[in-house]
């Protein structure tokens, strides 16, 4: 059969039933095979959109997301999505067409060295040199993307090779002698961790996106139920532990709660599960959690002791390790009254510094209120995707996520324009759920073309636009740290979002009054097809509390 | 330390942190890789991206054509070697890494010194070459090329001798190394 038909068979063998992409010269043969392969193709309007859609699909379902692009500009348009996927460990496979082998290296039309360009931002990549190896390479690509610490794998296929006639045999061989992720976790270390937890007087469990990737949220809940451990999550970990819960401290880090950050600061033992001590968490590294010993559980050994030296490193799968840790801990039958004093202290922080804002006295919509209204209108159950900026942080603070994979955002790379395409992918992965994209007015303009995709493919995402007329997060920094010299943050004339939605064939709505916001949101949610709800909020509101860049947790402001 | 199932717990103060930090010495990393296109670019790219500096690098085939060996030296005073090796391990094509202990390692490098000479200096250079067990591999009326094989220190010492005479150029292969004794590196 044609190599491209073998690609389709390989994709189906990996369980792929939907791909996102845009055709072009170098992947014409692939698109010919796709024509009647029985795999759904979602034609995006920009390859970056296709890449983020694949990520949104993967984050919402836990399955590998797939995006296709042609050579040259098609492939380079994927770059931001690939970088985003590597930073947030998203299982994705990117299939790019390449110019014919006889043109490679000659600056042929639409030639770009995409394997070279993406070398620092892929988990791995393959350039096919022999069409007969296509089934094996694709099988390995999916295996690498979804196992160990998940990530993006690029497979670049020259156009002429994709037309070759080959014998397709399903591949289940993995010839990767250098790739054997550790999953089990060292038993002695796990025991040591259980004992350390049992002896801690001021412990904190600090969980990240790794728990969600490992499908370990149940196990995390079990661990926390085995005693009264305080729990906090990173931006990527939200939903791994249910927000409405007495042991929940809120998110930690730059825009986290005081209770979470102060608890980290005073902890004697921090148990980090599937997180990586990013600078947005630690603030000033030398003053981070000065009294704490660290247990660090991660599937990626390179994360352990990268930023903060671990006292008890445990490499492996978070789900397996946390369930063993819970068993070991329960066996110690520890007296939980030793945590009474710690909880009194935490309770005092919670009471003195709850998250809050001053609501408007008139009908003006405060951005924080907008998120609260979203929570109410969706009964806290929607899948929320987000762009990057203040709105993202307010969503993390005020939408209380109760389950894993409910919160989809770009954390590591912080990619504006992630929200809409990832919502589209999430909606395709979870057709029975409500998917809301909380967009920023700056960010939405970076990928608004995907509204056309939503309309054409009947993908009913609801876009709730937090319209503050500014590149708000940058404006906030200019206000606080640069003497309010507002340099290029005022968006000036924005598009008329209602008309823009209508021009695309979607429904457009506008909200300007606090009193009717929840009702309008409900109306938007009840409307068929994609909807843009332009919510006009306070223009210059700041997101608090915050740890100024480079400061320590106890120096939170606001 | 108690057994599981007992309530004996450990003292947090007794825990020691695993160090991810500077060792302060030079490390020779012997890396076994799959002989696949782009492997060297992946390794070099990783060093560039993480801000690690390669002091010397040598690549060559092994007895198995599917496998190559990369030997590179890194300054453990500047870089956390533990991080360097862990990041290298994440490259899918890297099969094995050995951080060779200096006492248990035989390391060699080959260097070619091209020195400018007149009649008087020629004798002197030949004498140095003999002392360093070097070989004269090319002679012209106004230059000489000497091959020196040895450790980093030996090459540096020879350089110190001939530089004042007029060193035209110095080309080095980068160090290669094997572990001492019977076991494979
Ligand atoms: C692609 C990209 N370009 C620039 C930035 C820098 N940046 C971070 S937040 C931000 C402002 C975002 O504005 P908007 O989408 O309106 O969100 P708001 O902060 O106003 O809620 C900018 C420009 C970024 N994160 N991503
Ligand atoms: Mg804005």
XYZ file of C-alpha atoms and ligand atoms in Angstrom:
770
model
C 0.000 0.000 0.000
C 1.031 3.651 -0.228
C 3.116 4.841 2.678
C 0.461 7.465 3.393
C -2.181 4.750 3.737
C 0.180 3.044 6.161
C 0.264 6.321 8.104
C -3.531 6.180 8.407
C -3.441 2.546 9.503
C -0.757 3.365 12.048
C -2.779 6.279 13.423
C -5.836 4.070 13.773
C -3.768 1.385 15.464
C -2.771 4.024 18.049
C -6.432 4.783 18.698
C -6.477 8.103 16.857
C -9.930 9.133 15.651
C -9.415 12.863 15.225
C -6.551 15.014 13.925
C -6.183 18.778 13.512
C -4.363 20.403 10.638
C -3.997 22.224 7.359
C -2.911 20.667 4.044
C -0.267 21.903 1.612
C 2.060 20.698 -1.103
C 4.361 18.537 0.958
C 1.588 16.687 2.763
C -0.814 16.404 -0.186
C -0.324 12.627 -0.303
C -1.211 12.378 3.400
C -4.367 14.378 2.850
C -5.278 12.164 -0.067
C -5.083 9.152 2.234
C -7.028 11.011 4.913
C -9.877 11.610 2.437
C -11.481 8.248 3.141
C -9.473 6.864 6.021
C -12.280 7.124 8.555
C -10.391 9.553 10.775
C -12.015 12.886 11.553
C -9.970 15.837 10.379
C -10.614 19.276 11.827
C -9.491 21.928 9.390
C -8.075 24.715 11.525
C -7.396 28.197 10.203
C -3.791 28.437 11.350
C -1.349 25.660 12.207
C -0.743 27.227 15.618
C -4.454 26.768 16.199
C -4.215 23.140 15.081
C -1.307 22.572 17.466
C -3.110 24.082 20.476
C -6.288 22.212 19.528
C -4.309 18.969 19.680
C -3.023 20.049 23.100
C -6.519 20.932 24.323
C -7.757 17.541 23.161
C -4.883 15.824 24.962
C -5.274 17.802 28.178
C -9.015 17.207 28.324
C -8.900 13.484 27.541
C -5.434 12.267 28.533
C -5.076 10.803 25.026
C -2.405 11.779 22.511
C -3.349 14.853 20.439
C -2.297 14.898 16.787
C -1.675 17.874 14.485
C -0.700 17.870 10.808
C 1.037 20.573 8.793
C 2.772 20.961 5.494
C 6.467 21.799 5.119
C 8.031 25.241 5.522
C 5.547 27.816 6.853
C 3.046 25.148 7.866
C 5.646 23.467 10.007
C 7.087 26.697 11.444
C 3.571 27.785 12.406
C 3.473 24.759 14.710
C 6.538 25.847 16.644
C 4.739 27.762 19.420
C 2.388 24.853 20.050
C 5.280 22.389 20.200
C 7.135 24.592 22.683
C 3.953 24.919 24.708
C 3.509 21.133 24.766
C 7.043 20.494 25.945
C 6.778 23.021 28.774
C 3.478 21.605 30.047
C 4.286 17.933 29.283
C 1.373 17.448 26.881
C 1.266 14.137 24.975
C 1.199 15.202 21.326
C 2.392 13.988 17.933
C 3.075 16.491 15.152
C 3.229 15.166 11.599
C 4.870 17.504 9.125
C 5.350 17.143 5.397
C 8.841 17.828 4.102
C 10.013 18.685 0.583
C 11.135 15.847 -1.683
C 14.401 14.210 -0.671
C 16.172 15.471 -3.808
C 15.289 19.054 -2.829
C 16.265 18.754 0.812
C 19.233 20.934 1.648
C 18.869 23.044 -1.518
C 16.545 25.736 -0.107
C 13.758 24.200 -2.146
C 10.343 25.849 -2.281
C 8.772 25.722 1.215
C 11.733 23.958 2.703
C 12.414 24.526 6.402
C 14.609 22.369 8.591
C 11.802 21.728 11.048
C 13.584 18.939 12.901
C 16.513 21.322 13.389
C 14.305 24.250 14.378
C 12.408 22.204 16.946
C 15.362 20.267 18.370
C 15.352 22.111 21.715
C 11.572 21.938 22.170
C 10.623 18.353 21.383
C 10.705 15.307 23.592
C 11.954 13.564 20.491
C 11.752 13.819 16.721
C 12.162 11.595 13.710
C 12.819 12.421 10.123
C 11.782 9.515 7.971
C 14.600 8.341 5.685
C 13.046 5.132 4.400
C 9.296 4.785 3.803
C 9.306 1.230 5.101
C 10.108 2.472 8.602
C 6.996 4.673 8.828
C 4.851 2.262 10.890
C 7.658 1.680 13.412
C 8.532 5.355 13.717
C 4.889 6.322 14.278
C 4.449 3.612 16.865
C 7.572 4.817 18.662
C 6.404 8.422 18.381
C 3.131 7.657 20.167
C 4.907 5.536 22.752
C 7.359 8.337 23.544
C 4.665 11.030 23.548
C 2.451 9.275 26.081
C 4.871 7.412 28.358
C 7.236 8.654 31.039
C 6.997 12.425 31.255
C 4.673 13.077 28.306
C 5.626 15.542 25.606
C 5.620 16.454 21.923
C 7.121 14.201 19.253
C 7.627 15.457 15.715
C 7.638 13.149 12.704
C 8.831 14.801 9.499
C 8.044 12.914 6.285
C 9.491 13.915 2.892
C 6.841 14.148 0.208
C 8.324 11.610 -2.193
C 8.779 8.993 0.520
C 5.173 9.353 1.554
C 4.148 8.250 -1.949
C 6.245 5.089 -1.900
C 4.643 1.680 -2.101
C 5.324 -0.314 1.060
C 4.143 -3.396 2.873
C 2.171 -2.326 5.913
C 2.573 -4.482 8.948
C 1.243 -3.196 12.237
C 4.203 -2.423 14.458
C 4.362 -3.275 18.109
C 8.126 -3.261 18.322
C 9.843 -0.526 20.263
C 13.514 -0.264 19.357
C 14.519 2.443 21.808
C 17.425 1.108 23.854
C 18.000 4.516 25.463
C 14.404 5.048 26.612
C 13.177 3.204 29.683
C 11.256 5.515 31.982
C 11.247 4.458 35.631
C 7.717 4.055 36.950
C 7.755 2.026 40.136
C 9.423 4.204 42.729
C 11.985 2.865 45.157
C 10.235 1.096 48.038
C 12.812 2.108 50.621
C 12.501 5.727 49.633
C 8.718 5.506 49.827
C 8.999 4.117 53.357
C 11.377 6.857 54.278
C 8.900 9.398 52.942
C 6.062 7.875 54.983
C 8.159 8.140 58.106
C 9.170 11.695 57.369
C 5.497 12.608 56.947
C 4.706 10.882 60.201
C 7.296 12.910 62.016
C 6.528 16.246 60.422
C 4.850 18.850 62.566
C 4.264 21.330 59.779
C 3.874 19.324 56.554
C 2.492 20.585 53.244
C 1.576 18.560 50.182
C 2.480 20.503 47.056
C 1.028 18.883 43.926
C 1.414 19.770 40.269
C 0.335 18.832 36.784
C 2.277 15.573 37.022
C -0.482 14.201 39.263
C -3.032 14.867 36.526
C -0.797 13.415 33.806
C -0.374 10.265 35.899
C -4.153 10.041 36.489
C -3.243 10.127 40.161
C -5.859 12.507 41.563
C -7.784 9.757 43.375
C -4.563 8.571 44.981
C -3.700 12.118 46.021
C -7.094 12.415 47.700
C -6.497 9.114 49.477
C -3.118 10.263 50.742
C -4.621 13.459 52.056
C -7.475 11.518 53.639
C -4.973 9.391 55.546
C -4.257 12.373 57.768
C -5.013 16.076 57.858
C -2.248 17.160 55.507
C -2.667 20.660 54.119
C -2.691 20.601 50.303
C -1.806 23.195 47.721
C -1.539 22.879 43.937
C 0.341 24.697 41.230
C -1.428 26.442 38.370
C -1.025 23.234 36.354
C -2.221 21.018 39.180
C -5.566 22.739 39.851
C -8.316 20.143 39.936
C -6.001 17.364 41.099
C -7.426 18.092 44.551
C -10.996 19.409 44.899
C -10.983 23.100 45.735
C -13.971 23.030 48.065
C -12.278 21.012 50.857
C -11.081 21.799 54.415
C -7.548 20.685 53.683
C -7.286 22.833 50.542
C -5.110 25.927 50.938
C -5.635 27.297 47.442
C -3.089 27.686 44.685
C 0.478 28.602 45.625
C 3.012 30.787 43.872
C 3.102 34.263 42.406
C -0.679 34.799 42.525
C -1.433 32.085 45.044
C -3.140 32.516 48.390
C -1.335 33.774 51.444
C -2.316 30.632 53.330
C -0.580 28.434 50.734
C 2.541 30.561 50.389
C 2.943 31.184 54.114
C 2.463 27.483 54.806
C 5.257 26.677 52.342
C 7.400 29.324 54.011
C 6.967 27.857 57.507
C 6.709 24.164 56.615
C 9.132 21.657 58.109
C 8.394 19.095 55.381
C 7.212 19.676 51.830
C 6.026 16.704 49.841
C 6.203 17.703 46.186
C 4.290 15.450 43.817
C 4.602 15.985 40.068
C 5.705 19.600 40.236
C 9.025 21.236 39.488
C 9.792 24.178 41.791
C 9.387 26.641 38.952
C 10.421 30.250 39.616
C 6.742 31.264 39.676
C 6.405 28.981 42.724
C 9.633 29.572 44.609
C 10.055 33.298 44.170
C 13.524 34.138 45.474
C 15.124 30.701 45.531
C 17.516 31.353 48.400
C 14.620 32.273 50.673
C 12.224 29.588 49.554
C 10.832 27.379 52.335
C 13.918 27.923 54.476
C 12.948 25.472 57.229
C 11.723 22.640 55.061
C 13.015 19.211 54.112
C 11.801 18.013 50.743
C 10.278 14.826 49.453
C 10.239 15.049 45.667
C 8.194 12.578 43.621
C 8.570 12.930 39.856
C 8.655 10.731 36.767
C 11.497 12.843 35.359
C 14.733 12.323 37.321
C 16.145 15.532 35.853
C 13.548 17.557 37.768
C 14.750 16.216 41.090
C 17.239 18.537 42.762
C 17.250 20.786 39.681
C 16.122 23.899 41.536
C 15.742 22.738 45.131
C 17.817 19.882 46.575
C 15.590 16.954 47.535
C 16.104 15.063 50.798
C 13.967 12.127 49.727
C 13.932 11.838 45.934
C 11.509 9.288 44.475
C 11.525 8.764 40.723
C 8.476 7.208 39.132
C 4.805 7.384 38.355
C 2.915 9.616 40.780
C -0.171 7.391 40.842
C 1.770 4.266 41.828
C 4.027 5.999 44.297
C 1.324 7.973 46.066
C -0.816 4.884 46.544
C 2.141 2.993 48.040
C 3.013 5.995 50.166
C -0.534 6.101 51.529
C -0.369 2.416 52.445
C 2.957 2.850 54.216
C 1.737 5.954 55.985
C -1.475 4.343 57.219
C 0.520 1.442 58.611
C 2.398 3.842 60.875
C -0.876 4.750 62.645
C 0.297 8.224 63.404
C -1.504 10.417 65.864
C -2.850 13.309 63.873
C -3.232 15.577 66.881
C 0.392 16.584 66.299
C -0.926 18.722 63.449
C -3.318 20.713 65.661
C -0.942 23.603 66.177
C -0.122 23.767 62.480
C -3.781 23.890 61.541
C -4.419 26.661 64.044
C -1.727 28.696 62.374
C -3.070 27.966 58.878
C -6.605 28.718 59.986
C -5.480 32.100 61.250
C -3.929 32.931 57.866
C -7.045 31.811 56.091
C -9.210 34.022 58.245
C -6.943 37.044 58.103
C -6.146 36.839 54.403
C -8.966 35.295 52.414
C -8.929 35.919 48.679
C -11.005 38.944 48.038
C -11.658 42.132 46.149
C -13.715 45.250 46.554
C -16.810 44.892 44.461
C -18.151 47.863 42.551
C -20.906 49.922 44.138
C -22.641 50.483 40.851
C -23.295 48.063 38.015
C -19.673 47.863 36.864
C -18.418 44.333 36.400
C -15.259 43.589 38.341
C -13.116 40.963 36.603
C -13.031 38.792 39.722
C -16.805 38.934 39.849
C -16.916 37.844 36.228
C -15.127 34.623 37.181
C -17.451 34.113 40.145
C -20.390 34.585 37.806
C -18.924 31.968 35.456
C -18.612 29.572 38.356
C -22.227 30.167 39.263
C -23.599 29.988 35.727
C -21.812 26.701 35.034
C -22.441 25.212 38.514
C -18.675 24.937 38.760
C -18.754 22.000 36.372
C -17.550 23.348 33.011
C -14.203 22.615 31.430
C -12.474 26.004 31.454
C -9.708 26.881 29.051
C -7.874 30.143 29.308
C -5.598 32.554 27.539
C -2.690 34.175 29.326
C -2.823 37.251 31.504
C -4.751 38.604 34.463
C -7.927 36.753 33.501
C -6.005 33.468 33.695
C -4.866 34.192 37.244
C -8.340 35.270 38.331
C -9.753 32.068 36.884
C -7.204 30.081 38.878
C -8.182 31.972 42.032
C -11.956 32.223 41.741
C -13.116 29.218 39.733
C -12.881 26.412 42.234
C -11.927 23.388 40.162
C -13.227 20.133 41.524
C -11.799 17.514 39.168
C -8.697 16.849 37.092
C -8.671 17.917 33.422
C -11.256 20.575 34.144
C -8.737 23.427 33.880
C -6.790 23.770 30.655
C -4.246 26.534 30.328
C -0.771 27.379 29.173
C 1.405 27.488 32.273
C 5.027 26.911 31.383
C 5.231 28.865 28.155
C 2.410 31.305 28.957
C 1.111 31.418 25.406
C -1.424 34.143 24.621
C -3.914 32.800 22.102
C -3.997 29.343 23.663
C -7.560 29.584 24.953
C -9.803 29.348 21.891
C -8.002 26.618 19.941
C -7.487 24.519 23.065
C -11.195 24.889 23.887
C -12.052 23.627 20.432
C -9.841 20.568 20.926
C -11.225 19.950 24.426
C -14.790 20.159 23.154
C -14.073 17.581 20.464
C -12.523 15.310 23.062
C -15.423 15.817 25.485
C -18.514 16.381 23.344
C -20.933 15.966 26.261
C -19.396 18.592 28.472
C -19.718 22.340 28.572
C -16.475 23.963 27.458
C -15.918 27.624 28.218
C -12.932 29.594 27.006
C -12.121 32.481 29.327
C -10.379 34.770 26.864
C -8.382 37.962 27.222
C -9.055 40.750 24.750
C -5.385 40.814 23.797
C -5.005 37.064 23.648
C -8.166 36.322 21.692
C -6.876 38.432 18.835
C -3.931 36.098 18.471
C -6.025 33.142 17.338
C -9.506 34.519 16.708
C -9.473 32.908 13.257
C -10.365 29.631 14.976
C -13.903 30.968 15.408
C -14.306 29.980 11.772
C -13.227 26.441 12.637
C -15.762 26.280 15.475
C -18.569 27.434 13.224
C -17.658 25.203 10.292
C -17.159 22.120 12.436
C -20.137 22.873 14.709
C -18.002 22.996 17.831
C -20.179 24.753 20.426
C -17.524 26.371 22.640
C -18.582 29.389 24.640
C -16.068 32.203 24.685
C -16.393 34.483 27.699
C -14.193 37.421 26.897
C -12.789 39.421 29.774
C -12.598 42.720 27.986
C -10.525 45.229 29.925
C -9.179 47.087 26.907
C -5.615 46.402 28.003
C -2.826 43.919 27.848
C -3.797 43.814 31.463
C -1.044 41.780 33.063
C 1.659 43.892 31.443
C -0.219 47.045 32.400
C -0.316 45.827 36.011
C 3.470 45.408 36.047
C 3.967 48.819 34.487
C 1.695 50.318 37.103
C 3.360 48.603 40.043
C 7.001 48.421 39.068
C 7.567 50.922 36.238
C 6.037 54.126 37.632
C 2.819 53.669 35.723
C 4.504 54.468 32.426
C 1.986 52.640 30.238
C 4.011 51.647 27.226
C 2.024 49.910 24.486
C -0.509 48.197 26.683
C -3.649 50.110 25.767
C -5.378 48.118 23.043
C -6.915 51.275 21.546
C -9.732 50.426 19.228
C -10.727 46.834 19.690
C -12.848 45.024 17.178
C -16.563 45.038 17.833
C -16.637 41.529 19.221
C -20.352 41.022 18.700
C -20.027 41.894 15.032
C -16.889 39.832 14.693
C -18.679 36.781 16.111
C -21.577 37.380 13.775
C -19.274 37.842 10.796
C -17.961 34.366 11.455
C -21.486 32.989 11.772
C -21.297 32.605 15.560
C -23.546 34.282 18.107
C -22.290 37.515 19.639
C -23.499 38.974 22.941
C -22.368 41.828 25.155
C -22.523 42.225 28.912
C -22.017 45.532 30.697
C -24.071 45.156 33.869
C -23.207 43.181 36.957
C -26.853 42.522 37.819
C -27.667 40.502 34.721
C -24.299 38.876 34.074
C -25.055 35.414 35.431
C -28.306 35.363 33.529
C -26.587 36.412 30.303
C -23.976 33.730 30.792
C -26.694 31.147 31.246
C -28.306 32.397 28.064
C -24.992 32.079 26.218
C -24.536 28.550 27.555
C -28.030 27.613 26.411
C -27.449 28.963 22.897
C -26.585 26.407 20.223
C -23.185 26.635 18.582
C -20.246 28.861 19.379
C -20.937 32.099 21.257
C -18.754 35.083 22.045
C -19.888 36.929 25.153
C -18.036 40.223 25.345
C -17.924 41.096 29.042
C -16.815 44.653 29.663
C -15.007 44.754 32.963
C -13.134 47.327 35.039
C -10.221 48.485 32.925
C -7.498 48.960 35.510
C -7.927 46.286 38.150
C -4.899 44.501 39.595
C -4.554 40.840 40.347
C -3.672 40.269 44.009
C -2.167 38.956 46.111
C 1.182 38.657 44.398
C 4.779 37.825 45.100
C 6.734 40.467 43.167
C 9.244 38.844 40.809
C 12.351 37.808 42.703
C 10.825 38.404 46.151
C 10.189 35.787 48.822
C 6.796 34.262 49.659
C 6.472 36.127 52.936
C 6.812 39.397 51.055
C 3.502 38.993 49.234
C 1.760 42.254 48.446
C -1.886 43.248 47.980
C 14.907 3.271 61.545
C 11.823 1.156 62.200
C 10.049 -1.342 60.006
C 6.818 -0.529 58.212
C 3.825 -1.187 60.370
C 5.538 0.198 63.436
C 4.986 3.692 64.616
C 8.668 4.453 64.791
C 9.302 7.517 62.731
C 12.335 9.293 61.474
C 13.839 12.505 62.602
C 13.591 15.163 59.920
C 16.884 16.664 61.020
C 18.666 13.487 60.000
C 17.703 13.852 56.364
C 20.450 14.898 54.009
C 19.683 16.570 50.728
C 20.837 14.908 47.533
C 23.277 17.321 46.054
C 22.640 18.660 42.603
C 25.524 21.015 42.936
C 29.073 21.806 41.867
C 31.751 19.161 42.325
C 34.562 21.542 41.498
C 36.546 19.165 39.271
C 36.769 18.287 35.624
C 34.537 15.410 34.541
C 34.994 13.076 31.631
C 31.619 11.774 30.466
C 31.658 8.688 28.299
C 28.326 8.510 26.498
C 27.066 5.555 24.502
C 24.585 6.683 21.849
C 22.590 5.170 19.035
C 24.262 5.908 15.728
C 21.301 7.924 14.403
C 21.195 11.140 12.372
C 21.217 14.243 14.498
C 22.447 12.661 17.728
C 25.400 14.990 18.016
C 23.204 17.995 17.246
C 20.881 16.930 20.065
C 23.757 16.684 22.527
C 25.376 19.931 21.432
C 21.985 21.668 21.425
C 21.232 20.475 24.931
C 24.504 21.923 26.213
C 23.880 25.223 24.462
C 20.311 25.512 25.689
C 21.051 24.696 29.312
C 24.101 26.964 29.328
C 26.573 24.112 29.881
C 29.973 24.521 28.269
C 31.720 21.598 26.568
C 35.488 21.726 27.132
C 36.342 18.972 24.714
C 34.406 16.551 22.570
C 35.334 13.429 20.648
C 32.990 11.191 18.700
C 33.715 7.888 17.054
C 32.298 4.521 16.095
C 32.455 1.521 18.429
C 32.797 -2.187 17.684
C 29.013 -2.163 17.042
C 28.110 -0.118 13.922
C 24.701 0.799 15.409
C 26.376 2.455 18.360
C 28.760 5.391 18.711
C 30.645 6.779 21.638
C 30.842 10.422 22.589
C 33.478 11.450 25.105
C 33.157 14.905 26.480
C 34.706 16.847 29.274
C 32.836 19.347 31.390
C 33.960 21.626 34.191
C 32.209 20.530 37.370
C 33.203 23.798 38.973
C 30.928 25.669 36.614
C 28.129 23.177 36.009
C 26.023 20.836 38.134
C 27.235 17.536 36.685
C 24.273 15.710 38.117
C 21.926 17.957 36.081
C 24.114 17.595 32.979
C 23.970 13.803 33.055
C 20.267 13.665 33.896
C 19.418 15.988 31.037
C 21.613 13.953 28.687
C 19.801 10.810 29.784
C 16.522 12.350 28.685
C 17.707 12.322 25.081
C 16.026 9.278 23.621
C 19.126 8.255 21.626
C 21.425 8.255 24.648
C 21.815 4.691 25.903
C 24.336 4.956 28.703
C 26.434 7.595 30.407
C 29.446 7.013 32.577
C 30.951 9.795 34.611
C 34.524 8.494 34.745
C 36.383 8.808 38.032
C 39.773 10.413 37.358
C 41.737 7.807 39.398
C 40.093 4.919 37.592
C 40.428 6.257 34.093
C 42.947 6.222 31.308
C 42.428 9.315 29.168
C 44.358 10.270 26.043
C 44.271 12.989 23.464
C 46.228 13.538 20.284
C 47.526 16.984 19.371
C 49.349 18.330 16.312
C 51.667 21.289 16.914
C 52.875 23.306 13.949
C 55.889 25.355 15.057
C 57.811 27.959 13.159
C 61.554 27.130 13.216
C 64.896 28.363 12.001
C 67.969 26.109 11.963
C 68.669 26.763 15.600
C 65.151 26.222 16.893
C 64.702 23.026 14.890
C 67.112 21.129 17.135
C 65.460 22.473 20.217
C 61.992 21.417 19.078
C 63.283 17.964 18.201
C 64.719 17.653 21.657
C 61.416 18.619 23.275
C 59.596 16.186 21.037
C 61.878 13.413 22.180
C 61.393 14.232 25.858
C 57.610 14.196 25.378
C 57.785 11.025 23.259
C 56.336 12.982 20.369
C 56.762 12.263 16.680
C 57.824 14.648 13.979
C 55.229 14.169 11.255
C 56.109 16.990 8.862
C 59.109 19.204 8.248
C 59.574 22.146 5.911
C 62.340 24.686 5.678
C 60.656 27.059 8.111
C 58.262 24.854 10.079
C 57.845 21.552 11.839
C 54.784 19.584 12.899
C 54.886 17.362 15.971
C 52.364 14.821 17.090
C 51.905 14.449 20.842
C 49.661 11.901 22.477
C 48.834 12.010 26.142
C 46.805 13.530 28.876
C 45.487 17.022 28.878
C 48.347 18.023 31.223
C 51.034 16.613 28.979
C 49.720 18.467 25.954
C 49.513 21.670 27.957
C 53.102 21.188 29.134
C 54.388 20.671 25.597
C 52.515 23.735 24.445
C 54.263 25.755 27.139
C 57.639 24.623 25.808
C 57.087 25.379 22.132
C 54.872 28.434 22.273
C 57.780 30.864 22.877
C 59.513 29.468 19.777
C 56.581 30.466 17.586
C 53.516 28.264 17.580
C 51.747 28.537 14.216
C 48.831 26.348 15.137
C 47.637 23.659 17.496
C 44.959 21.101 16.576
C 43.574 18.701 19.184
C 41.256 15.741 18.854
C 39.512 16.058 22.192
C 40.010 13.532 24.950
C 38.919 9.907 24.758
C 38.933 7.643 27.770
C 38.330 4.159 29.090
C 37.854 2.898 32.614
C 40.832 1.016 34.082
C 40.549 -2.716 34.665
C 38.589 -5.411 32.935
C 35.036 -4.014 32.993
C 33.710 -2.139 29.960
C 33.381 1.627 30.152
C 2.357 35.222 22.671
C 2.601 36.106 23.827
N 3.028 37.373 23.613
C 3.233 38.207 24.671
C 3.030 37.760 25.958
C 3.292 38.682 27.140
N 2.038 38.936 27.877
C 1.727 38.260 28.998
S 0.217 38.648 29.586
C -0.020 39.784 28.379
C -1.297 40.553 28.320
C -2.455 39.724 27.958
O -3.537 40.572 27.668
P -5.011 40.020 27.630
O -5.089 38.821 26.792
O -5.928 41.137 27.292
O -5.240 39.537 29.134
P -5.413 40.417 30.473
O -4.089 40.397 31.175
O -5.816 41.787 30.071
O -6.455 39.689 31.255
C 1.076 39.830 27.527
C 1.199 40.736 26.370
C 2.613 36.422 26.113
N 2.425 35.881 27.329
N 2.373 35.632 25.045
Mg -6.992 42.417 28.477
